Amino acid sequence: MASCYGDRIKVSIFGQSHSAAIGVVIDGFPAGNVVNMEELRAFMKRRAPGQSATSTSRKEADQPEVLSGLVNAIPELCSPCGGKSAGISGVEEYTTCGAPLAIIIRNTDMRSGDYSELRDVPRPSHADYPAYVKFGKCHDIAGGGHFSGRLTAPLCAAGGICIQILGRMGINITSRIVQIGGVTDPTLHESEILTAKSHGDSVGGVIECTADGVPAGWGEPIFDGMENKIAAAIFGIPGIKGIEFGNGFAGAGLRGSQNNDSFCMDGGTVKTRTNNSGGILGGITNGMPIVFRVAVKPTPSISQEQQSVSLSQGEDTILRVRGRHDPCIVPRALPCVESAAAIALYDAFLASKEG
Amino acid sequence: MASCYGDRIKVSIFGQSHSAAIGVVIDGFPAGNVVNMEELRAFMKRRAPGQSATSTSRKEADQPEVLSGLVNAIPELCSPCGGKSAGISGVEEYTTCGAPLAIIIRNTDMRSGDYSELRDVPRPSHADYPAYVKFGKCHDIAGGGHFSGRLTAPLCAAGGICIQILGRMGINITSRIVQIGGVTDPTLHESEILTAKSHGDSVGGVIECTADGVPAGWGEPIFDGMENKIAAAIFGIPGIKGIEFGNGFAGAGLRGSQNNDSFCMDGGTVKTRTNNSGGILGGITNGMPIVFRVAVKPTPSISQEQQSVSLSQGEDTILRVRGRHDPCIVPRALPCVESAAAIALYDAFLASKEG
Amino acid sequence: MASCYGDRIKVSIFGQSHSAAIGVVIDGFPAGNVVNMEELRAFMKRRAPGQSATSTSRKEADQPEVLSGLVNAIPELCSPCGGKSAGISGVEEYTTCGAPLAIIIRNTDMRSGDYSELRDVPRPSHADYPAYVKFGKCHDIAGGGHFSGRLTAPLCAAGGICIQILGRMGINITSRIVQIGGVTDPTLHESEILTAKSHGDSVGGVIECTADGVPAGWGEPIFDGMENKIAAAIFGIPGIKGIEFGNGFAGAGLRGSQNNDSFCMDGGTVKTRTNNSGGILGGITNGMPIVFRVAVKPTPSISQEQQSVSLSQGEDTILRVRGRHDPCIVPRALPCVESAAAIALYDAFLASKEG
Amino acid sequence: MASCYGDRIKVSIFGQSHSAAIGVVIDGFPAGNVVNMEELRAFMKRRAPGQSATSTSRKEADQPEVLSGLVNAIPELCSPCGGKSAGISGVEEYTTCGAPLAIIIRNTDMRSGDYSELRDVPRPSHADYPAYVKFGKCHDIAGGGHFSGRLTAPLCAAGGICIQILGRMGINITSRIVQIGGVTDPTLHESEILTAKSHGDSVGGVIECTADGVPAGWGEPIFDGMENKIAAAIFGIPGIKGIEFGNGFAGAGLRGSQNNDSFCMDGGTVKTRTNNSGGILGGITNGMPIVFRVAVKPTPSISQEQQSVSLSQGEDTILRVRGRHDPCIVPRALPCVESAAAIALYDAFLASKEG
């Protein structure tokens, strides 16, 4: 297993849905980057469960607890913060000290319950079965274990910090829902989720993410291209089954003369008139906004009866999944997608300084 | 720059379109794997240019020359082959000896020509401009340099060997064109390309790749999932702008009850009735065929007049690209997609042996 | 910064001497390996401070707190442990579940004190000065920050677990002091340390480490040799300035006829009559015990007056280091050396399974 | 196998003693670095065999052939060189273009001979036996295969280029023999080698390497320290069994008051009065010269009769090694040691730019 990402920063995610804590270590942040804890908590809250009728009822405050890597932001008073000491006049700003950041999030609202049935009867389209094949009886199946969507909380802790640092460099990463199920009208997204929920069902969707302000020249040819790096991070989010950059699959249906982004000067800067390339050419950013879309599958945990098998008996059986689940993870996935993009971009930024 | 891929095997691709040679080093093949050179050449020929009216007229035999890493396949006669000595009775079989494989392909049909205009006026949707920003005046722009599609020849050399080894394990990797431009009927694909060509234009498409016979349990959670690994390799192929696994973007429009792949027993084996997941759950293979599709953009090199800028003058200008180009790279991209998938799968296979 | 080690397992160490906690994430342990917490605590206690007159008076219980990655060892009762639940009948045995292990150690006995002088006047032969150059004012200097010998506690947590797993495979890793200062007689080692201490001074030494039972065939040629891997881990321990394998520097003074280890059969097994190679040939283990020695420099923190400079004034000055320090870190370094060796060996073991 | 090194540059060495060619790919050189081919050949000649009575009689010109990664050094005339085109007025200067460098060296003076005995009867203190265990019958044993000292030729190609680039930054890497066998007097070194040779024997030695001009701040704490990085590269050279930085093992015998390097101002620069630390504190360079020594074992190939075993018969036997061998590899190892150091330093330099 390698729940690790990055060449220049090394992001190592750990934890299971029902372990004492989940968390992340980020190795490689240069010293002197400011981290605002209030902003980080606000960012992570966008992902946290239990906030609306469209998400699971599991309550987790998702409070990030910084164990190391930050010092008080006022250099004259520099002291290790441990995530505990308050900043000056209520502003909770800390500074990276050059040592790896470690952030944990305690698991609090766990219902250990009885997972013996799930051990024997894998949930369709869940990781239960491949995890059983890979890890055997010792797999920690409770709440999905290490495969739980809950592991995106530390992803957002790491990503939220990268977003802050990139933001100070003039790079803004945003995302929006462009589709819930078959519905593209944003005013109907919530009702589509609630309809699915009312049927004991779930629904998928599509997210579009944009990074504005990325300068030209980040990313490398062939395997370390910006697309490779973003895709490798994005598929770390459970439930994502597709990614396309610029006009992606739609562009595959066009002629070159339609799809090519012609260059033009814009006040001394080279720009393109269209952005079908999504800001990336030959793996390298071209100075236009990076734009990509991801396909999020419908949550596999539904309360409807499903067909599965008993692994111990080797025979078909019926499964009814109990427990608390999101009818649609798309809204909560927005900060996760932004986080994955931010981590990939920050890693590419550091690499670009070597050139 | 890191034109390197892999954790257990390390694939390092080198070369420029007009350098003396291009090639690849593959570090990490266990000793004792048979490589059939005839098969490899046949595989690489599927990618080679100059074979039909739908591809560039550049003639490159694309003969792989093995510099190291193989020995004669008959252990009793074991000797280093250097890619030169013939095998027994015309069968050109060699065996990996445990040392890194190095394979080169000589560049022969180069027209050095005058690239000074391209240095100043970047081709729309090409890597010219970001490469200029990143590498400056020393960028080897001739023929696209390291960004040329020609660099997929060593990718196919590495992938072709992985395909042979996986094939002997019962894993078959195939691909097919599912769309050329807006056309999905296979009988009309060629004419669609020729029509674009006749207009001095190009056209994109979609490829579907399938890996049959992959056992359950390959891949890791979060960042080393099978989707992450395949995507990170696939975007190493120039012109690919999207990837989706299983039903991908279409699945995002479904309900969980429609999208979930229910399990069933099939003669003692756990299978799923549908394969919307494309053979991967939680990043790990589930024993069903791995299926993914990639979006290939239309070749940016078209002979129609295009709008660009003069980097030296800082003003808009008109560009007319000369030279030999593919009106559609989709047919030649098939073995490249299979190669990227095979490399990712073989790397995951080696990792799975550690468990 | 990359306080990360390993190719197959990824060990990521975090924390500062005075941060809330220090710790380690270990990604890549296969599921099903038993971890005995009592053994682990006993192992880590060998490194813990405050236990004798020859070590610092800082009191740290160094209790490892497992946040994730382990489940109860009895499969029938499998549940995530979080390091809290007691085992069956007092035996604290847990099992790796396949997810990354995260272990933290709280810092408790911190004396924040005033580090402003150390910020300005670097301690001779300490990391203060290069850390100031590298990290600037934000460097967390308190207690040595991330450079503190305290960071070997999480190293020992990771190493102690590898030692347990290797032990069950028949591999035993031991170490002993072969020299304290200029003294080689073990009965005089303690008095040599106390003499140095009584002078407000410190003293170095040499440790020999042996790994018995390692089978032939681990390690790789050239850069991933067993010597490369062990050395790369060992120099992660602060204060180590040299390493030699087998007879090392002494062997450099010999003839080949004296130094070569001739082979012989020993009950069906290939052995060597001598072990000048220290169990490694061509980077690969040969089945003989791995033996290496490391040079530990005298602790740089001494209470005697020393010459240094004021970084703010740019002039020479006198420094007197206050605080609690080890007069000799050699005894406490023994489990650290064993840990580094065990991590390197376990990583090589996993790689050897790919062959 | 992973004959790969580096985090920011990726050095991948390939080839066997008797394969068609050996070589190296170096990925990650920023564009615009000048490479002087005449200097490189002169540097590599220091390692080449057949030049004196103290080295093997195998004749290899060791001509580096650049396949890719360089362009003509005159930007106005930029064109891919392929290692073939002459420079302006006889000065063979090229420039890195940002793409990976690939350099090969043809093997020419191979005597394939009969290696069947070596397959069965491993040479003492050679890699034959562990390679047999690891790679089995397919191991390319001819001339030592991938384990041959010949593989240090591509190491020197990569290192020689790093030395040129570092040299232009004011960093000079030099090395000298400090001991041959038991002899430290440089005027007696050659005769000591010839005496060993006359007895059909070999002899080891010690090399000291110095890097002057390295600024403070390169290297990272814990596992990516400068000592870790240099050691991990150095043990890639066959026959090296020990490394020590600064006063190394001698320093282990001192008190802190003797060993500490006190700081002083030297014309506005922070220096140390002594350099027992060898220029590295806490893994990070401190601005003083980097100094380390390596122990080189006596060449295991000696013509005297030796005791070994027959692997097929499982019984003790007598071995007499034939062929051409160096009685002492220390003189030819000098550029190899410098190369390993230069590669490690250049990699650390690139990383330092991220801070």
PDB file of C-alpha atoms in Angstrom, chain B residues 72-262:
ATOM      1  CA  ASN B  72      19.964 -15.963 -25.161  1.00  0.00           C
ATOM      2  CA  ALA B  73      16.827 -17.801 -24.137  1.00  0.00           C
ATOM      3  CA  ILE B  74      18.411 -21.249 -23.998  1.00  0.00           C
ATOM      4  CA  PRO B  75      19.944 -21.274 -20.533  1.00  0.00           C
ATOM      5  CA  GLU B  76      22.575 -23.845 -21.485  1.00  0.00           C
ATOM      6  CA  LEU B  77      23.808 -21.421 -24.104  1.00  0.00           C
ATOM      7  CA  CYS B  78      23.290 -18.304 -22.100  1.00  0.00           C
ATOM      8  CA  SER B  79      25.176 -15.405 -23.520  1.00  0.00           C
ATOM      9  CA  PRO B  80      24.545 -11.707 -23.701  1.00  0.00           C
ATOM     10  CA  CYS B  81      22.628 -10.965 -26.856  1.00  0.00           C
ATOM     11  CA  GLY B  82      23.068  -7.303 -27.387  1.00  0.00           C
ATOM     12  CA  GLY B  83      20.135  -7.615 -29.713  1.00  0.00           C
ATOM     13  CA  LYS B  84      22.351  -8.963 -32.415  1.00  0.00           C
ATOM     14  CA  SER B  85      22.727 -12.680 -32.246  1.00  0.00           C
ATOM     15  CA  ALA B  86      20.040 -14.771 -33.862  1.00  0.00           C
ATOM     16  CA  GLY B  87      18.169 -17.283 -31.772  1.00  0.00           C
ATOM     17  CA  ILE B  88      17.851 -20.970 -32.311  1.00  0.00           C
ATOM     18  CA  SER B  89      16.271 -21.940 -35.637  1.00  0.00           C
ATOM     19  CA  GLY B  90      15.150 -18.462 -36.404  1.00  0.00           C
ATOM     20  CA  VAL B  91      13.099 -18.005 -33.253  1.00  0.00           C
ATOM     21  CA  GLU B  92      14.325 -14.804 -31.775  1.00  0.00           C
ATOM     22  CA  GLU B  93      13.681 -15.415 -28.138  1.00  0.00           C
ATOM     23  CA  TYR B  94      15.750 -13.914 -25.414  1.00  0.00           C
ATOM     24  CA  THR B  95      15.446 -13.880 -21.673  1.00  0.00           C
ATOM     25  CA  THR B  96      15.728 -11.034 -19.205  1.00  0.00           C
ATOM     26  CA  CYS B  97      18.901 -11.529 -17.182  1.00  0.00           C
ATOM     27  CA  GLY B  98      17.950  -9.332 -14.220  1.00  0.00           C
ATOM     28  CA  ALA B  99      19.937  -6.316 -15.421  1.00  0.00           C
ATOM     29  CA  PRO B 100      18.124  -3.241 -16.783  1.00  0.00           C
ATOM     30  CA  LEU B 101      16.916  -3.473 -20.379  1.00  0.00           C
ATOM     31  CA  ALA B 102      18.062  -0.708 -22.686  1.00  0.00           C
ATOM     32  CA  ILE B 103      16.450  -0.393 -26.088  1.00  0.00           C
ATOM     33  CA  ILE B 104      17.167   2.272 -28.662  1.00  0.00           C
ATOM     34  CA  ILE B 105      15.560   3.206 -31.952  1.00  0.00           C
ATOM     35  CA  ARG B 106      17.652   5.161 -34.416  1.00  0.00           C
ATOM     36  CA  ASN B 107      16.152   8.262 -35.967  1.00  0.00           C
ATOM     37  CA  THR B 108      16.695   8.005 -39.692  1.00  0.00           C
ATOM     38  CA  ASP B 109      14.243  10.059 -41.741  1.00  0.00           C
ATOM     39  CA  MET B 110      14.932  13.491 -40.277  1.00  0.00           C
ATOM     40  CA  ARG B 111      14.454  16.677 -42.283  1.00  0.00           C
ATOM     41  CA  SER B 112      16.324  19.191 -40.213  1.00  0.00           C
ATOM     42  CA  GLY B 113      14.891  22.065 -42.216  1.00  0.00           C
ATOM     43  CA  ASP B 114      14.431  25.475 -40.754  1.00  0.00           C
ATOM     44  CA  TYR B 115      12.785  25.622 -37.389  1.00  0.00           C
ATOM     45  CA  SER B 116      13.562  29.281 -36.747  1.00  0.00           C
ATOM     46  CA  GLU B 117       9.986  30.291 -37.509  1.00  0.00           C
ATOM     47  CA  LEU B 118       8.542  27.770 -35.057  1.00  0.00           C
ATOM     48  CA  ARG B 119      10.908  29.099 -32.400  1.00  0.00           C
ATOM     49  CA  ASP B 120       9.323  32.490 -32.813  1.00  0.00           C
ATOM     50  CA  VAL B 121       5.738  31.634 -33.744  1.00  0.00           C
ATOM     51  CA  PRO B 122       4.378  28.788 -31.609  1.00  0.00           C
ATOM     52  CA  ARG B 123       1.934  26.368 -33.176  1.00  0.00           C
ATOM     53  CA  PRO B 124      -1.536  26.524 -31.589  1.00  0.00           C
ATOM     54  CA  SER B 125      -2.270  23.687 -29.149  1.00  0.00           C
ATOM     55  CA  HIS B 126       1.291  22.392 -29.504  1.00  0.00           C
ATOM     56  CA  ALA B 127       3.925  22.223 -26.749  1.00  0.00           C
ATOM     57  CA  ASP B 128       6.038  24.873 -28.527  1.00  0.00           C
ATOM     58  CA  TYR B 129       5.013  27.769 -26.328  1.00  0.00           C
ATOM     59  CA  PRO B 130       5.210  26.135 -22.868  1.00  0.00           C
ATOM     60  CA  ALA B 131       8.487  24.458 -23.917  1.00  0.00           C
ATOM     61  CA  TYR B 132       9.833  27.883 -24.863  1.00  0.00           C
ATOM     62  CA  VAL B 133       8.833  29.245 -21.466  1.00  0.00           C
ATOM     63  CA  LYS B 134      10.340  26.265 -19.654  1.00  0.00           C
ATOM     64  CA  PHE B 135      13.524  25.563 -21.619  1.00  0.00           C
ATOM     65  CA  GLY B 136      14.230  28.834 -23.390  1.00  0.00           C
ATOM     66  CA  LYS B 137      16.378  29.075 -26.468  1.00  0.00           C
ATOM     67  CA  CYS B 138      18.036  25.731 -25.859  1.00  0.00           C
ATOM     68  CA  HIS B 139      14.823  23.769 -26.349  1.00  0.00           C
ATOM     69  CA  ASP B 140      15.343  21.312 -29.196  1.00  0.00           C
ATOM     70  CA  ILE B 141      12.321  22.283 -31.230  1.00  0.00           C
ATOM     71  CA  ALA B 142      13.179  20.253 -34.329  1.00  0.00           C
ATOM     72  CA  GLY B 143      10.355  17.859 -35.055  1.00  0.00           C
ATOM     73  CA  GLY B 144       8.825  18.582 -31.678  1.00  0.00           C
ATOM     74  CA  GLY B 145      11.919  17.523 -29.754  1.00  0.00           C
ATOM     75  CA  HIS B 146      11.185  15.465 -26.666  1.00  0.00           C
ATOM     76  CA  PHE B 147       7.482  16.368 -26.990  1.00  0.00           C
ATOM     77  CA  SER B 148       7.147  14.579 -30.314  1.00  0.00           C
ATOM     78  CA  GLY B 149       4.698  11.736 -30.672  1.00  0.00           C
ATOM     79  CA  ARG B 150       7.758   9.864 -31.864  1.00  0.00           C
ATOM     80  CA  LEU B 151       8.672   9.350 -28.198  1.00  0.00           C
ATOM     81  CA  THR B 152       5.828   6.842 -28.008  1.00  0.00           C
ATOM     82  CA  ALA B 153       8.038   4.399 -29.941  1.00  0.00           C
ATOM     83  CA  PRO B 154      10.176   3.621 -26.871  1.00  0.00           C
ATOM     84  CA  LEU B 155       6.963   3.577 -24.810  1.00  0.00           C
ATOM     85  CA  CYS B 156       5.753   0.811 -27.106  1.00  0.00           C
ATOM     86  CA  ALA B 157       9.072  -1.015 -26.798  1.00  0.00           C
ATOM     87  CA  ALA B 158       8.674  -1.101 -23.023  1.00  0.00           C
ATOM     88  CA  GLY B 159       4.958  -1.782 -23.196  1.00  0.00           C
ATOM     89  CA  GLY B 160       5.309  -4.481 -25.820  1.00  0.00           C
ATOM     90  CA  ILE B 161       7.579  -6.449 -23.503  1.00  0.00           C
ATOM     91  CA  CYS B 162       5.196  -6.041 -20.557  1.00  0.00           C
ATOM     92  CA  ILE B 163       2.361  -7.217 -22.812  1.00  0.00           C
ATOM     93  CA  GLN B 164       4.327 -10.373 -23.671  1.00  0.00           C
ATOM     94  CA  ILE B 165       5.047 -11.142 -20.023  1.00  0.00           C
ATOM     95  CA  LEU B 166       1.476 -10.418 -18.923  1.00  0.00           C
ATOM     96  CA  GLY B 167       0.205 -12.493 -21.843  1.00  0.00           C
ATOM     97  CA  ARG B 168       2.016 -15.542 -20.534  1.00  0.00           C
ATOM     98  CA  MET B 169       0.246 -14.957 -17.210  1.00  0.00           C
ATOM     99  CA  GLY B 170      -3.099 -15.107 -19.029  1.00  0.00           C
ATOM    100  CA  ILE B 171      -3.661 -11.371 -19.189  1.00  0.00           C
ATOM    101  CA  ASN B 172      -4.628  -9.979 -22.575  1.00  0.00           C
ATOM    102  CA  ILE B 173      -4.615  -6.297 -23.336  1.00  0.00           C
ATOM    103  CA  THR B 174      -6.488  -5.107 -26.378  1.00  0.00           C
ATOM    104  CA  SER B 175      -7.827  -1.814 -27.644  1.00  0.00           C
ATOM    105  CA  ARG B 176     -10.136  -0.536 -30.312  1.00  0.00           C
ATOM    106  CA  ILE B 177     -11.280   2.742 -31.792  1.00  0.00           C
ATOM    107  CA  VAL B 178     -14.784   3.590 -30.643  1.00  0.00           C
ATOM    108  CA  GLN B 179     -15.017   7.026 -32.220  1.00  0.00           C
ATOM    109  CA  ILE B 180     -13.249   9.094 -34.899  1.00  0.00           C
ATOM    110  CA  GLY B 181     -14.353  12.709 -34.707  1.00  0.00           C
ATOM    111  CA  GLY B 182     -18.089  12.484 -34.243  1.00  0.00           C
ATOM    112  CA  VAL B 183     -18.293   9.126 -36.044  1.00  0.00           C
ATOM    113  CA  THR B 184     -18.870   5.914 -34.107  1.00  0.00           C
ATOM    114  CA  ASP B 185     -19.507   3.517 -37.006  1.00  0.00           C
ATOM    115  CA  PRO B 186     -16.184   1.661 -37.524  1.00  0.00           C
ATOM    116  CA  THR B 187     -16.778   1.291 -41.238  1.00  0.00           C
ATOM    117  CA  LEU B 188     -16.701   5.062 -41.600  1.00  0.00           C
ATOM    118  CA  HIS B 189     -13.648   5.803 -39.513  1.00  0.00           C
ATOM    119  CA  GLU B 190     -11.113   5.826 -42.344  1.00  0.00           C
ATOM    120  CA  SER B 191     -13.185   8.070 -44.585  1.00  0.00           C
ATOM    121  CA  GLU B 192     -13.649  10.530 -41.731  1.00  0.00           C
ATOM    122  CA  ILE B 193      -9.863  10.786 -41.411  1.00  0.00           C
ATOM    123  CA  LEU B 194      -9.351  11.175 -45.162  1.00  0.00           C
ATOM    124  CA  THR B 195     -12.000  13.882 -45.338  1.00  0.00           C
ATOM    125  CA  ALA B 196     -10.235  15.846 -42.609  1.00  0.00           C
ATOM    126  CA  LYS B 197      -6.925  15.325 -44.400  1.00  0.00           C
ATOM    127  CA  SER B 198      -8.325  16.554 -47.682  1.00  0.00           C
ATOM    128  CA  HIS B 199      -9.248  19.811 -45.943  1.00  0.00           C
ATOM    129  CA  GLY B 200      -5.755  20.243 -44.533  1.00  0.00           C
ATOM    130  CA  ASP B 201      -7.343  19.457 -41.200  1.00  0.00           C
ATOM    131  CA  SER B 202      -7.102  16.749 -38.550  1.00  0.00           C
ATOM    132  CA  VAL B 203      -9.545  14.848 -36.383  1.00  0.00           C
ATOM    133  CA  GLY B 204      -9.603  13.301 -32.877  1.00  0.00           C
ATOM    134  CA  GLY B 205     -11.214  10.197 -31.449  1.00  0.00           C
ATOM    135  CA  VAL B 206     -11.821   7.836 -28.574  1.00  0.00           C
ATOM    136  CA  ILE B 207     -10.060   4.560 -27.806  1.00  0.00           C
ATOM    137  CA  GLU B 208     -11.305   1.821 -25.523  1.00  0.00           C
ATOM    138  CA  CYS B 209      -8.771  -0.482 -23.893  1.00  0.00           C
ATOM    139  CA  THR B 210      -9.502  -3.743 -22.104  1.00  0.00           C
ATOM    140  CA  ALA B 211      -7.280  -5.931 -19.932  1.00  0.00           C
ATOM    141  CA  ASP B 212      -8.764  -9.403 -19.510  1.00  0.00           C
ATOM    142  CA  GLY B 213      -7.559 -11.898 -16.981  1.00  0.00           C
ATOM    143  CA  VAL B 214      -6.233  -9.550 -14.316  1.00  0.00           C
ATOM    144  CA  PRO B 215      -6.764 -11.258 -10.965  1.00  0.00           C
ATOM    145  CA  ALA B 216      -8.444  -9.478  -8.050  1.00  0.00           C
ATOM    146  CA  GLY B 217      -6.128  -7.712  -5.601  1.00  0.00           C
ATOM    147  CA  TRP B 218      -3.793  -5.568  -7.705  1.00  0.00           C
ATOM    148  CA  GLY B 219      -3.452  -1.889  -6.900  1.00  0.00           C
ATOM    149  CA  GLU B 220      -3.543  -0.036  -3.618  1.00  0.00           C
ATOM    150  CA  PRO B 221      -5.921   2.331  -1.862  1.00  0.00           C
ATOM    151  CA  ILE B 222      -5.828   6.093  -2.321  1.00  0.00           C
ATOM    152  CA  PHE B 223      -2.855   7.288  -4.394  1.00  0.00           C
ATOM    153  CA  ASP B 224      -1.516   4.007  -5.739  1.00  0.00           C
ATOM    154  CA  GLY B 225      -4.818   2.759  -7.018  1.00  0.00           C
ATOM    155  CA  MET B 226      -5.003   1.031 -10.381  1.00  0.00           C
ATOM    156  CA  GLU B 227      -6.864   4.034 -11.814  1.00  0.00           C
ATOM    157  CA  ASN B 228      -4.215   6.463 -10.565  1.00  0.00           C
ATOM    158  CA  LYS B 229      -1.442   4.317 -11.994  1.00  0.00           C
ATOM    159  CA  ILE B 230      -3.055   3.792 -15.378  1.00  0.00           C
ATOM    160  CA  ALA B 231      -4.010   7.465 -15.689  1.00  0.00           C
ATOM    161  CA  ALA B 232      -0.501   8.589 -14.738  1.00  0.00           C
ATOM    162  CA  ALA B 233       0.922   6.423 -17.529  1.00  0.00           C
ATOM    163  CA  ILE B 234      -1.765   7.176 -20.117  1.00  0.00           C
ATOM    164  CA  PHE B 235      -1.340  10.946 -19.942  1.00  0.00           C
ATOM    165  CA  GLY B 236       2.273  10.292 -20.947  1.00  0.00           C
ATOM    166  CA  ILE B 237       0.939   9.843 -24.490  1.00  0.00           C
ATOM    167  CA  PRO B 238       0.790  13.204 -26.289  1.00  0.00           C
ATOM    168  CA  GLY B 239      -2.696  14.365 -27.214  1.00  0.00           C
ATOM    169  CA  ILE B 240      -4.685  12.440 -24.627  1.00  0.00           C
ATOM    170  CA  LYS B 241      -7.034  14.770 -22.759  1.00  0.00           C
ATOM    171  CA  GLY B 242      -9.344  12.467 -20.844  1.00  0.00           C
ATOM    172  CA  ILE B 243      -9.715   9.018 -19.308  1.00  0.00           C
ATOM    173  CA  GLU B 244     -12.676   7.217 -17.817  1.00  0.00           C
ATOM    174  CA  PHE B 245     -12.928   3.789 -16.190  1.00  0.00           C
ATOM    175  CA  GLY B 246     -15.926   1.505 -16.593  1.00  0.00           C
ATOM    176  CA  ASN B 247     -18.916   3.592 -17.549  1.00  0.00           C
ATOM    177  CA  GLY B 248     -17.078   6.732 -16.346  1.00  0.00           C
ATOM    178  CA  PHE B 249     -18.886   9.961 -17.166  1.00  0.00           C
ATOM    179  CA  ALA B 250     -22.007   8.080 -18.187  1.00  0.00           C
ATOM    180  CA  GLY B 251     -22.095   6.438 -14.767  1.00  0.00           C
ATOM    181  CA  ALA B 252     -22.083   9.870 -13.127  1.00  0.00           C
ATOM    182  CA  GLY B 253     -25.576  10.316 -14.551  1.00  0.00           C
ATOM    183  CA  LEU B 254     -26.971   7.178 -12.941  1.00  0.00           C
ATOM    184  CA  ARG B 255     -28.502   6.143  -9.635  1.00  0.00           C
ATOM    185  CA  GLY B 256     -26.578   3.762  -7.385  1.00  0.00           C
ATOM    186  CA  SER B 257     -29.187   1.086  -7.957  1.00  0.00           C
ATOM    187  CA  GLN B 258     -28.475   1.305 -11.694  1.00  0.00           C
ATOM    188  CA  ASN B 259     -24.726   1.650 -11.461  1.00  0.00           C
ATOM    189  CA  ASN B 260     -23.796  -0.881  -8.776  1.00  0.00           C
ATOM    190  CA  ASP B 261     -22.326  -4.124 -10.094  1.00  0.00           C
ATOM    191  CA  SER B 262     -23.978  -6.884  -8.125  1.00  0.00           C
TER     192      SER B 262
END
